[in-house]
PDB file of C-alpha atoms in Angstrom:
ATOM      1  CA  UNK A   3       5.838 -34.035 -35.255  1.00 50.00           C
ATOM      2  CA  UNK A   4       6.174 -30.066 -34.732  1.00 52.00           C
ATOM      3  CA  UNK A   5       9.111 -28.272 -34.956  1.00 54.00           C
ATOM      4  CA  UNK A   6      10.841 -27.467 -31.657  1.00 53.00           C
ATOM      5  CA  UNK A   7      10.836 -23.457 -30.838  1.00 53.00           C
ATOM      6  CA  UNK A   8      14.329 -22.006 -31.652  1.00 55.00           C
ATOM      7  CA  UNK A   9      13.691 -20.490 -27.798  1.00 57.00           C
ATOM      8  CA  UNK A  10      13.082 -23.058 -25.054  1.00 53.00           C
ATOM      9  CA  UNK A  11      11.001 -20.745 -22.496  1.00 49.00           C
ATOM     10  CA  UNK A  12      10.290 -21.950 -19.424  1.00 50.00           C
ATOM     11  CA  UNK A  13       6.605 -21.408 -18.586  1.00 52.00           C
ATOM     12  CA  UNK A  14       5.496 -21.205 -14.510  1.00 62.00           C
ATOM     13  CA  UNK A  15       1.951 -22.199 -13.482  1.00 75.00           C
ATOM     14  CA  UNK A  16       1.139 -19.691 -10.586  1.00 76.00           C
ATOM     15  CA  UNK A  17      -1.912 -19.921  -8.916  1.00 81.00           C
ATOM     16  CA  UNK A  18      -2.904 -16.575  -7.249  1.00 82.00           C
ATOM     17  CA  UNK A  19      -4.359 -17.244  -3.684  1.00 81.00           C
ATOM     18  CA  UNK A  20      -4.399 -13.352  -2.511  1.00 83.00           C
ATOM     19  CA  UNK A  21      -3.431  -9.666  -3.620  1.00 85.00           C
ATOM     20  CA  UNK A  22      -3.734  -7.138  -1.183  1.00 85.00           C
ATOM     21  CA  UNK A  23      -3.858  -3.367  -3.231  1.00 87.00           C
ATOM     22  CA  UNK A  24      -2.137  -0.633  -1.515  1.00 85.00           C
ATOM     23  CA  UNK A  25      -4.223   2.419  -1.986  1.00 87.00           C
ATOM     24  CA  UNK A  26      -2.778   5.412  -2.921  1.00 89.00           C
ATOM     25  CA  UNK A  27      -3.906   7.602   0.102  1.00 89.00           C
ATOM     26  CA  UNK A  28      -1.585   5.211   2.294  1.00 87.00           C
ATOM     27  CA  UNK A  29       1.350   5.792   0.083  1.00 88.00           C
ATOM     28  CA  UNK A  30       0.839   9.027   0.495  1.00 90.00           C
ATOM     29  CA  UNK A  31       0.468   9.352   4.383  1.00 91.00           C
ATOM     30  CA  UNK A  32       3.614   7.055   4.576  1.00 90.00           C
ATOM     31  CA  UNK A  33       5.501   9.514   2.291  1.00 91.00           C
ATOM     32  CA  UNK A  34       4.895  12.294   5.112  1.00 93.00           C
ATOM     33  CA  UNK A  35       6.257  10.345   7.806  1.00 92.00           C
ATOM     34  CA  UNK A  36       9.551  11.551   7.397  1.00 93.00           C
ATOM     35  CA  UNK A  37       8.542  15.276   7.494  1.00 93.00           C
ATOM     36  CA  UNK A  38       6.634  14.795  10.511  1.00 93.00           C
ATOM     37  CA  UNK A  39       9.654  13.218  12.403  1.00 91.00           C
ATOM     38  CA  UNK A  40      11.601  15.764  10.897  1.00 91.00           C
ATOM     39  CA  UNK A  41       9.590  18.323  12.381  1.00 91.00           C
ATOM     40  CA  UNK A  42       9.767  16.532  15.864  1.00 90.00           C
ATOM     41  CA  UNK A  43      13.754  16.718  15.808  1.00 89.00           C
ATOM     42  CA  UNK A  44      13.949  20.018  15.215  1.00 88.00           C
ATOM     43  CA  UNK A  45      11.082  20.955  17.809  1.00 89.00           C
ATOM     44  CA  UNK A  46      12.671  18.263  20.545  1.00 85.00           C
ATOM     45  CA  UNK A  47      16.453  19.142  19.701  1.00 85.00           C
ATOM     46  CA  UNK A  48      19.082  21.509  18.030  1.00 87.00           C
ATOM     47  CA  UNK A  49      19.189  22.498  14.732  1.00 85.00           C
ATOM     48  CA  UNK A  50      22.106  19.488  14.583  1.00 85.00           C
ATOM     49  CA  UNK A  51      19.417  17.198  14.522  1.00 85.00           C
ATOM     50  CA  UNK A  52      18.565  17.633  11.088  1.00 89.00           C
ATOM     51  CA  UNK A  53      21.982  16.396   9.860  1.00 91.00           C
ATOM     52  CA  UNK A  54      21.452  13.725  11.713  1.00 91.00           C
ATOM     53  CA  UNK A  55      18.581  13.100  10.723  1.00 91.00           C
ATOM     54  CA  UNK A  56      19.534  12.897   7.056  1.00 93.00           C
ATOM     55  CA  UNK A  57      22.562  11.087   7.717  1.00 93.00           C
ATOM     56  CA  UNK A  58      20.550   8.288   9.467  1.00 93.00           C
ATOM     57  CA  UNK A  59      18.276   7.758   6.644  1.00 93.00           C
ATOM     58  CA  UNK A  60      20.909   6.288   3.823  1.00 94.00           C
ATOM     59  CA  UNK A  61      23.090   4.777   7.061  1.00 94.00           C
ATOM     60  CA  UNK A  62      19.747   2.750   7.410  1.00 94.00           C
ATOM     61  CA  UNK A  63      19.515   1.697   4.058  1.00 94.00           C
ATOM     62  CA  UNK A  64      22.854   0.265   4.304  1.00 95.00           C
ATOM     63  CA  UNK A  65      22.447  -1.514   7.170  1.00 93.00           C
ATOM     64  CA  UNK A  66      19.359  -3.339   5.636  1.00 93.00           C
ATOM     65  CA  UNK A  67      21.449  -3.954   2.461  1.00 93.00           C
ATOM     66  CA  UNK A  68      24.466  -5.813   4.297  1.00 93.00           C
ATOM     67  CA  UNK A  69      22.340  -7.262   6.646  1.00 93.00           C
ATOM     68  CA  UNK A  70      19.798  -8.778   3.822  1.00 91.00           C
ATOM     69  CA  UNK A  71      22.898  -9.380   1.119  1.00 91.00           C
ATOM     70  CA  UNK A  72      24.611 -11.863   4.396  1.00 91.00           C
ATOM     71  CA  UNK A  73      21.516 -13.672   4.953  1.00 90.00           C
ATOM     72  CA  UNK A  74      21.209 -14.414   1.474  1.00 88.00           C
ATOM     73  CA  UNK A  75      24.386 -15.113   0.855  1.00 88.00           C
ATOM     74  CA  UNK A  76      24.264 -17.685   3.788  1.00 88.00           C
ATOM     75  CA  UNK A  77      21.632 -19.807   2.427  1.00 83.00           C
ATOM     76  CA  UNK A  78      22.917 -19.510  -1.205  1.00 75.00           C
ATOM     77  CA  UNK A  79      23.939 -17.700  -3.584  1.00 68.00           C
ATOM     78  CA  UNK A  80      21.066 -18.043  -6.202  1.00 71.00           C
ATOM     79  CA  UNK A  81      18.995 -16.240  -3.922  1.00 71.00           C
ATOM     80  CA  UNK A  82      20.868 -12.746  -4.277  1.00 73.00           C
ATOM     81  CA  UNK A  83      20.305 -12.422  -7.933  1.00 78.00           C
ATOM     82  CA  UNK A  84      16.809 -12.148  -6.983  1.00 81.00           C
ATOM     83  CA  UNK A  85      16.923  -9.011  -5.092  1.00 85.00           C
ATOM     84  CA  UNK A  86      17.943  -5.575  -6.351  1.00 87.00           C
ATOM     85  CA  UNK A  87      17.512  -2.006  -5.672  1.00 89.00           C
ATOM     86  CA  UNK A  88      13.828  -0.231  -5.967  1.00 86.00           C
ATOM     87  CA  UNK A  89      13.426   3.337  -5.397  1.00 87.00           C
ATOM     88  CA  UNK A  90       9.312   2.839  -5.936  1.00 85.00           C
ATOM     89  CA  UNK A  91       6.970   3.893  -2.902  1.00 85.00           C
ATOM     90  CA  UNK A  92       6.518   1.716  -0.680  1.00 86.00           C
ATOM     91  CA  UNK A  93       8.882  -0.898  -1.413  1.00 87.00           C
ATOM     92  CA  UNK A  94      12.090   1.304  -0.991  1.00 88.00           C
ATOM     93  CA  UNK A  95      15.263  -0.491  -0.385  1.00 88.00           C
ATOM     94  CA  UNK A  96      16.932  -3.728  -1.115  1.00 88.00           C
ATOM     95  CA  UNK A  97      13.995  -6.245  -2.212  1.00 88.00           C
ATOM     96  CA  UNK A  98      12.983  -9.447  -4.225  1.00 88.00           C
ATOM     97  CA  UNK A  99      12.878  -8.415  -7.694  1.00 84.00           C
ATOM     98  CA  UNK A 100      10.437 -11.278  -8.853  1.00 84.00           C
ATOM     99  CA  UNK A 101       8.650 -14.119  -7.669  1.00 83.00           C
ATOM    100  CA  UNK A 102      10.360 -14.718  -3.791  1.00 85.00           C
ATOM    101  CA  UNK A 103       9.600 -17.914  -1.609  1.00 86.00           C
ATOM    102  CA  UNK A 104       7.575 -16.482   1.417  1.00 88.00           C
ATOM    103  CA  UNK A 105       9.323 -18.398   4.232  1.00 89.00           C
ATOM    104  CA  UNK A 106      13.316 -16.756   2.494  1.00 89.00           C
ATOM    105  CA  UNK A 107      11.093 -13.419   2.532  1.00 88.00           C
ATOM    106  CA  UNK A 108       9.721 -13.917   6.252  1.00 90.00           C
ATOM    107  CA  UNK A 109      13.474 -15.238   7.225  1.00 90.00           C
ATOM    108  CA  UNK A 110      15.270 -12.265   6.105  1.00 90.00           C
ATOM    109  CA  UNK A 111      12.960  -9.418   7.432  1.00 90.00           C
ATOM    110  CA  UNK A 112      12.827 -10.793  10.910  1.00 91.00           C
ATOM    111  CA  UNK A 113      16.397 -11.109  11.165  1.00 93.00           C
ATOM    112  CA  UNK A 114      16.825  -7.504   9.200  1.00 92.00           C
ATOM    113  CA  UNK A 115      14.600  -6.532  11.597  1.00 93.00           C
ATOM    114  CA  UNK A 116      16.202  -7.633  15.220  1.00 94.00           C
ATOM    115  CA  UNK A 117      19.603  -7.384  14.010  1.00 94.00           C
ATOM    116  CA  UNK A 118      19.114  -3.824  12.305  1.00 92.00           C
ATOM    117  CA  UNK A 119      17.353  -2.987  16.104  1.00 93.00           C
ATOM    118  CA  UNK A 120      20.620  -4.347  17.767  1.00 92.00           C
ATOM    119  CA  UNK A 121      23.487  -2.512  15.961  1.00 91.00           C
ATOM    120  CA  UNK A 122      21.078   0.713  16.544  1.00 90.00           C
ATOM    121  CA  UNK A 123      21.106   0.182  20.316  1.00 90.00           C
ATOM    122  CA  UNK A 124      24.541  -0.503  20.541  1.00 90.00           C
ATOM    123  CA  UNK A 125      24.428   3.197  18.536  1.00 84.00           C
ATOM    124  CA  UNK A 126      22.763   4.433  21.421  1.00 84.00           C
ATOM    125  CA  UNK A 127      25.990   4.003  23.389  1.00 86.00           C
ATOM    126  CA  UNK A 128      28.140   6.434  21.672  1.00 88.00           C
ATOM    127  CA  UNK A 129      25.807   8.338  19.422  1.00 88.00           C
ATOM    128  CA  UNK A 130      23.503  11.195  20.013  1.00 90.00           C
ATOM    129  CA  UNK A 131      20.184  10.771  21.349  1.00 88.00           C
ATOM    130  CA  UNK A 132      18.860  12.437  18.273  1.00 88.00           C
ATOM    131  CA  UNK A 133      20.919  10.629  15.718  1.00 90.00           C
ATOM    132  CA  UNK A 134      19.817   7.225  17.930  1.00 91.00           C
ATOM    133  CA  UNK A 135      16.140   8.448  17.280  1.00 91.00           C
ATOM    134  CA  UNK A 136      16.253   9.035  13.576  1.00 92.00           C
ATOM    135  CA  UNK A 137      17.860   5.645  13.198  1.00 93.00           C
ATOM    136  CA  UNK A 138      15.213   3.950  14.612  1.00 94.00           C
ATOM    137  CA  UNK A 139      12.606   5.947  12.955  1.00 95.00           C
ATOM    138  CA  UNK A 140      14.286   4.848   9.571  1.00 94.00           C
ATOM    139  CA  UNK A 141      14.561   1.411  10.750  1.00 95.00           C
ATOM    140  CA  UNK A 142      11.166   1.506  11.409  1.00 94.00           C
ATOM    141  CA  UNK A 143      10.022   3.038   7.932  1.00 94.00           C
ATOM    142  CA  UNK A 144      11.336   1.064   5.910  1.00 93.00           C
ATOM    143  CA  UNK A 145      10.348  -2.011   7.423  1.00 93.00           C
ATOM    144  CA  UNK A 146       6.666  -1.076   8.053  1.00 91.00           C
ATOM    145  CA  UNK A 147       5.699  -1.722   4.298  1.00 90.00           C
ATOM    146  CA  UNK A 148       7.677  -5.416   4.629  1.00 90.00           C
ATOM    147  CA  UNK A 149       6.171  -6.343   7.816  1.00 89.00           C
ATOM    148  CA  UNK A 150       2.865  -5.935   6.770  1.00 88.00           C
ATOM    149  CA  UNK A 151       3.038  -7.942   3.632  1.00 87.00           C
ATOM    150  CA  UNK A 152       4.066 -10.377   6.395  1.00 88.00           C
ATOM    151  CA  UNK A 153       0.908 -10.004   8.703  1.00 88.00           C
ATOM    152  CA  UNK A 154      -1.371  -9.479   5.703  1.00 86.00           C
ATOM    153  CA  UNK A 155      -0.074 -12.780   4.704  1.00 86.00           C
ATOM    154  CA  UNK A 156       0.610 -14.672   7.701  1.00 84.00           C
ATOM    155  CA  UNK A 157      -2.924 -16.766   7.499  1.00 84.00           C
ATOM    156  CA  UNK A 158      -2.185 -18.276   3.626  1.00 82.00           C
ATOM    157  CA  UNK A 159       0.505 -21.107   3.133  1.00 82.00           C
ATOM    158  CA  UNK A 160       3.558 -20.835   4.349  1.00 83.00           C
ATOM    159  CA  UNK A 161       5.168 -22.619   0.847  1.00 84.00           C
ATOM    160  CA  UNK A 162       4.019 -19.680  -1.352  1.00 86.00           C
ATOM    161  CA  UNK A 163       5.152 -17.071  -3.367  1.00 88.00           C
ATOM    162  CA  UNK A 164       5.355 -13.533  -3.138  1.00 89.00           C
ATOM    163  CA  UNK A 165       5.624 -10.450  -5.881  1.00 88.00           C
ATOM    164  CA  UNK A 166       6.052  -6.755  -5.274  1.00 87.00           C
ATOM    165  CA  UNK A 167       4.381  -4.589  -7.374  1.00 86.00           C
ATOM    166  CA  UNK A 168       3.899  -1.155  -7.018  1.00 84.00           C
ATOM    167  CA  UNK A 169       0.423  -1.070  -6.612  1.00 86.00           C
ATOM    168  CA  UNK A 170      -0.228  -4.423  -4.258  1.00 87.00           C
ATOM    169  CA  UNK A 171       1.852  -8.108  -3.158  1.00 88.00           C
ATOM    170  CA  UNK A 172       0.770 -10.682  -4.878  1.00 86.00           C
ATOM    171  CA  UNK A 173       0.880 -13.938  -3.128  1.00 87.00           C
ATOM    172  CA  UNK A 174       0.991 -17.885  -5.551  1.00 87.00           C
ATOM    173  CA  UNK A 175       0.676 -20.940  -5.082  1.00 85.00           C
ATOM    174  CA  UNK A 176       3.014 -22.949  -7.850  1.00 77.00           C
TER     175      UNK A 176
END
């Protein structure tokens, strides 16, 4: 007989079935989004706009958090200790941390997605049109990145796995 390890790992058989790279040039051109519409608020409207501008950016960041943190919550709490914070280009925001079931990862960005663009256009009631604007624009950014892991994606099994990195998604198979 052999000994038994002092440390029981737990080994995973993943099987990859795609990786899509993100080059660096498109990191890049999405990093100067944000100056561009910068430059477009303070062409199109007062100088105020650029405190709105940077005031919508973390609002929008929040949103996605509580939004994201309820739907995970809902469907159970073993779910949230998957995500955490990532300050790394592209994926910037609230995300899956490790391995993430593609269908939870679909569910909660198209919800994060319509709900995040409801509570902005109810914004639009009693905000500024300039504050309204940046919102969406950060809605938008951050989301861009998610949605097309989504459509890159959308072809393979639906009963995958996906991984972040900072260079490409990963999709498995288990």
């Amino acid at each position: 007989m052999f000994p038994e390890p002092e440390n029981k790992a737990t080994f995973y058989q993943y099987r990859l079935l795609k990786k899509k790279n993100i080059p660096r040039s498109v990191v890049n051109s999405y990093l100067c989004l944000p100056v561009v519409m910068l430059l477009f608020n303070l062409l199109a409207f007062p100088w105020t706009s650029l405190f709105f501008f940077v005031l919508a950016g973390p609002l929008t960041v929040w949103i996605h958090y509580v939004i994201a943190r309820t739907i995970l919550l809902s469907v159970g709490s073993s779910y949230v200790k998957r995500w955490q914070w990532s300050f790394q280009m592209p994926w910037f925001g609230y995300i899956p941390s490790q391995h993430f079931s593609y269908r939870m990862f679909a569910r909660v960005h198209l919800n994060l997605s319509w709900i995040g663009l409801c509570i902005i256009t109810i914004c639009l009631i009693w905000s500024p049109l300039s504050f309204t604007i940046s919102l969406i624009f950060w809605h938008l950014w951050l989301l861009v990145p998610r949605l097309y892991v989504l459509a890159a994606l959308s072809r393979q099994r639906k009963d995958g796995l996906i991984k972040l990195n900072p260079q490409d998604v990963s999709y498995y198979l288990q």
